[in-house]
Coordinates of C-alpha atoms in Angstrom, one line a residue:
M8 CA -10.5 -24.7 25.4
I9 CA -9.2 -21.3 25.2
Q10 CA -6.8 -20.8 21.1
K11 CA -3.5 -20.9 21.3
V12 CA -2.5 -17.1 20.1
V13 CA 1.3 -16.9 18.6
V14 CA 2.2 -13.5 17.0
F15 CA 4.6 -12.8 14.4
D16 CA 6.1 -9.6 13.2
L17 CA 7.3 -9.0 9.7
D18 CA 10.2 -7.3 8.1
E19 CA 13.6 -9.5 8.6
T20 CA 11.4 -12.3 10.6
L21 CA 9.5 -13.9 8.4
L22 CA 11.6 -11.3 4.8
S23 CA 15.0 -10.9 4.8
K24 CA 14.0 -7.1 4.2
D25 CA 11.9 -4.9 5.5
S26 CA 9.5 -4.7 2.7
M27 CA 7.8 -1.5 3.6
K28 CA 11.7 0.5 2.6
T29 CA 11.9 -1.5 0.1
W30 CA 8.4 -0.7 -2.1
F31 CA 9.8 2.8 -1.2
F32 CA 12.7 3.3 -2.9
I33 CA 11.6 1.4 -6.3
Q34 CA 8.4 4.0 -5.9
F35 CA 11.2 7.0 -5.9
K36 CA 13.2 5.2 -8.9
N37 CA 10.3 4.4 -11.2
N38 CA 9.4 8.0 -10.7
I39 CA 11.5 11.0 -11.9
L40 CA 9.0 13.8 -9.8
R41 CA 8.8 12.1 -6.6
L42 CA 12.3 11.0 -6.6
I43 CA 12.7 15.1 -7.5
C44 CA 10.0 16.2 -3.8
L45 CA 11.3 13.5 -2.0
I46 CA 15.4 15.1 -3.0
L47 CA 13.9 19.0 -2.3
L48 CA 12.3 17.6 1.4
S49 CA 14.3 15.3 2.6
P50 CA 16.6 17.1 4.8
F51 CA 12.6 17.7 6.7
V52 CA 11.6 14.4 6.3
L53 CA 14.7 12.7 7.9
L54 CA 14.9 15.7 10.7
L55 CA 11.3 14.5 11.7
L56 CA 12.3 10.5 11.4
F57 CA 15.6 11.4 14.0
F58 CA 12.9 12.2 16.6
R59 CA 11.3 9.5 18.1
K60 CA 8.0 12.0 19.2
Y61 CA 8.0 13.1 15.2
R62 CA 9.0 9.9 13.8
I63 CA 5.9 8.6 12.6
F64 CA 4.8 13.1 10.0
G65 CA 8.6 11.4 9.0
I66 CA 6.8 8.2 7.9
S67 CA 3.6 9.4 7.2
L68 CA 5.4 12.4 4.8
L69 CA 7.4 9.4 3.2
T70 CA 4.2 7.5 1.8
W71 CA 2.5 10.5 0.8
I72 CA 5.3 11.8 -1.9
A73 CA 5.2 7.7 -2.5
T74 CA 1.8 7.4 -3.1
Y75 CA 0.6 11.1 -4.5
G76 CA -1.9 10.9 -7.2
L77 CA -2.9 6.4 -6.4
S78 CA -6.3 5.8 -5.2
K79 CA -6.8 3.0 -3.8
S80 CA -7.5 0.6 -6.3
E81 CA -4.0 2.2 -7.9
L82 CA -2.2 1.6 -4.3
E83 CA -3.6 -2.1 -4.3
Q84 CA -2.2 -3.0 -7.8
S85 CA 1.0 -1.5 -6.9
F86 CA 1.2 -3.9 -3.2
K87 CA -0.2 -6.8 -4.9
C88 CA 2.6 -6.9 -7.7
F89 CA 5.0 -6.5 -5.4
A90 CA 4.6 -9.0 -3.5
Q91 CA 4.5 -11.0 -6.2
H92 CA 7.8 -9.7 -7.1
I93 CA 8.4 -10.7 -3.8
K94 CA 6.8 -14.1 -4.0
E95 CA 8.9 -14.6 -7.6
H96 CA 12.0 -13.9 -6.6
K97 CA 12.6 -10.7 -9.1
I98 CA 13.9 -8.8 -6.1
P99 CA 17.3 -10.3 -5.3
S100 CA 17.7 -9.1 -1.1
L101 CA 14.2 -9.3 -0.9
Y102 CA 12.9 -12.7 0.2
W103 CA 10.7 -14.4 3.1
Y104 CA 12.5 -16.3 4.8
S105 CA 11.9 -20.0 4.1
E106 CA 12.4 -21.6 8.0
G107 CA 9.5 -18.6 9.4
I108 CA 7.1 -20.2 6.4
L109 CA 7.5 -23.2 8.3
E110 CA 7.9 -22.2 11.8
L111 CA 4.1 -20.4 11.3
Q112 CA 2.7 -23.2 9.3
N113 CA 4.2 -25.6 11.7
H114 CA 1.4 -23.6 14.2
L115 CA -1.6 -22.8 12.3
N116 CA -1.4 -27.3 11.8
A117 CA -1.0 -26.8 15.2
G118 CA -4.4 -25.3 15.3
H119 CA -3.2 -22.1 16.6
R120 CA -4.3 -18.9 16.8
V121 CA -1.1 -16.9 14.2
I122 CA -1.8 -13.2 14.0
L123 CA 1.0 -10.8 12.0
A124 CA 2.2 -7.4 13.6
T125 CA 3.8 -5.8 12.0
A126 CA 4.5 -1.6 11.7
S127 CA 4.4 -2.0 7.8
P128 CA 0.9 -0.8 6.1
E129 CA -2.1 -3.2 7.1
M130 CA -2.9 -2.8 2.7
L131 CA 0.7 -4.0 2.7
A132 CA 0.7 -6.8 4.7
I133 CA -2.5 -8.2 3.4
F134 CA -1.4 -9.0 -0.4
L135 CA 2.1 -10.2 0.9
L136 CA 0.2 -13.0 3.0
Q137 CA -1.8 -13.9 0.1
S138 CA 1.2 -14.2 -2.1
L139 CA 1.6 -16.9 -0.3
N140 CA -2.4 -18.0 0.3
I141 CA -1.9 -17.8 3.9
Q142 CA -4.7 -16.8 5.9
I143 CA -4.2 -14.9 9.5
E144 CA -5.3 -12.5 11.2
I145 CA -3.2 -8.5 10.4
V146 CA -3.1 -6.4 12.3
G147 CA -0.2 -3.1 11.2
T148 CA 0.1 0.6 10.1
P149 CA -3.1 1.9 8.9
L150 CA -3.2 4.4 5.9
Q151 CA -5.8 7.3 5.0
Q152 CA -6.1 8.8 2.2
K153 CA -5.1 13.0 2.2
F154 CA -4.5 16.2 -0.1
G155 CA -4.2 13.3 -3.2
G156 CA -1.5 10.9 -1.6
W157 CA -2.4 8.7 1.7
I158 CA -0.3 9.1 5.1
A159 CA -0.3 6.3 7.9
T160 CA -2.4 7.9 10.3
S161 CA -0.9 5.7 13.6
R162 CA 2.6 3.3 13.7
C163 CA 1.7 -0.3 14.8
W164 CA 5.1 -0.5 16.2
H165 CA 6.3 -1.1 20.4
N166 CA 3.7 -1.0 22.4
E167 CA 0.7 0.0 20.1
K168 CA 1.3 -3.7 18.5
V169 CA 0.3 -4.9 22.4
R170 CA -2.8 -3.2 22.3
R171 CA -3.6 -3.4 18.8
L172 CA -3.7 -6.9 19.9
S173 CA -5.6 -6.9 23.0
L174 CA -8.1 -5.3 20.8
L175 CA -8.7 -8.9 19.3
N176 CA -9.2 -10.0 22.2
V177 CA -5.6 -11.8 22.7
Q178 CA -5.0 -12.0 26.4
K179 CA -1.3 -11.7 28.2
P180 CA 0.5 -14.1 28.9
W181 CA -0.6 -15.8 24.5
L182 CA 1.8 -18.8 23.9
A183 CA 4.8 -17.1 21.9
S184 CA 6.3 -15.0 20.3
Y185 CA 8.5 -14.2 17.1
S186 CA 10.6 -11.0 16.5
D187 CA 13.9 -10.0 14.6
N188 CA 14.6 -7.0 17.2
I189 CA 14.6 -6.6 21.1
K190 CA 14.9 -3.5 21.4
D191 CA 11.6 -2.8 18.6
D192 CA 9.1 -5.6 19.6
Y193 CA 9.7 -5.4 23.3
P194 CA 6.5 -5.9 24.6
I195 CA 5.3 -8.5 22.5
L196 CA 8.3 -10.4 23.7
I197 CA 7.5 -9.7 27.3
N198 CA 4.2 -10.6 27.0
C199 CA 5.1 -14.7 26.2
K200 CA 5.5 -17.7 27.1
Y201 CA 8.3 -17.9 24.5
P202 CA 10.2 -15.5 22.9
N203 CA 12.0 -16.2 19.8
L204 CA 14.5 -13.8 18.9
I205 CA 15.0 -14.3 14.8
N206 CA 18.9 -14.0 13.4
G207 CA 19.3 -10.7 16.5
N208 CA 23.2 -10.7 18.1
E209 CA 22.7 -11.3 21.7
P210 CA 22.4 -7.7 23.7
K211 CA 25.1 -7.7 26.4
K212 CA 22.2 -6.9 29.0
V213 CA 19.0 -8.9 28.9
N214 CA 16.4 -8.1 30.9
T215 CA 15.4 -10.6 33.6
H216 CA 12.4 -11.3 32.1
L217 CA 14.0 -12.5 28.6
Q218 CA 16.1 -14.3 29.9
Q219 CA 14.4 -17.6 28.4
I220 CA 14.1 -16.2 25.0
K221 CA 15.2 -18.4 21.7
H222 CA 17.5 -17.6 19.0
L223 CA 17.0 -18.9 15.9
T224 CA 18.3 -18.5 12.8
W225 CA 16.6 -17.9 9.7
H226 CA 18.2 -17.5 6.3
R227 CA 17.2 -19.1 3.3
P228 CA 15.0 -18.4 0.7
L229 CA 11.1 -19.2 0.0
N230 CA 11.0 -22.4 -3.0
K231 CA 14.7 -21.2 -4.3

């Protein structure tokens, strides 16, 4: 029997906010040299981020500034500590949704193959899930060491998520998908039998293929 596949987004789906943006904020807040470099390069970074075609370069430059001088082990340690701080509620605005983790665990208990597909760095996502002792497959944005820092080689976003899932031999349509954003995650929502929108406002016009999308409200912090 073919195992049923369920796909979860991460940021603002299982987590209350964007994890990488929060990590960036901490990196720049705690290092004056990184902050100065960011301020000096911010017009160029914002310009790259504004145009979708060049957004990956803006993300890479931002990541490079935030990680310059970090070895792989140091970057992993930074992500690991960040993940632990989230678990311990040391970052008030960023927490796991209790309802989301329960939903994920229910799928695992049902024998489903659960995969996390996120635009955040895959390395970060691994440590985030490990902090909760959750063992599932993860596809995310790969990071590569370059010129003393780390850059994003390709962004795991929109159609790229479906391409990465296909490399894991995930057949369409899979069972269910969970995301907070129809526009950004339309490809993973349209390619499943049961799409779920988390804390999203119903759009004025919904594609006919997503008429049956289920709206879920998740808000309770995990273990609090």
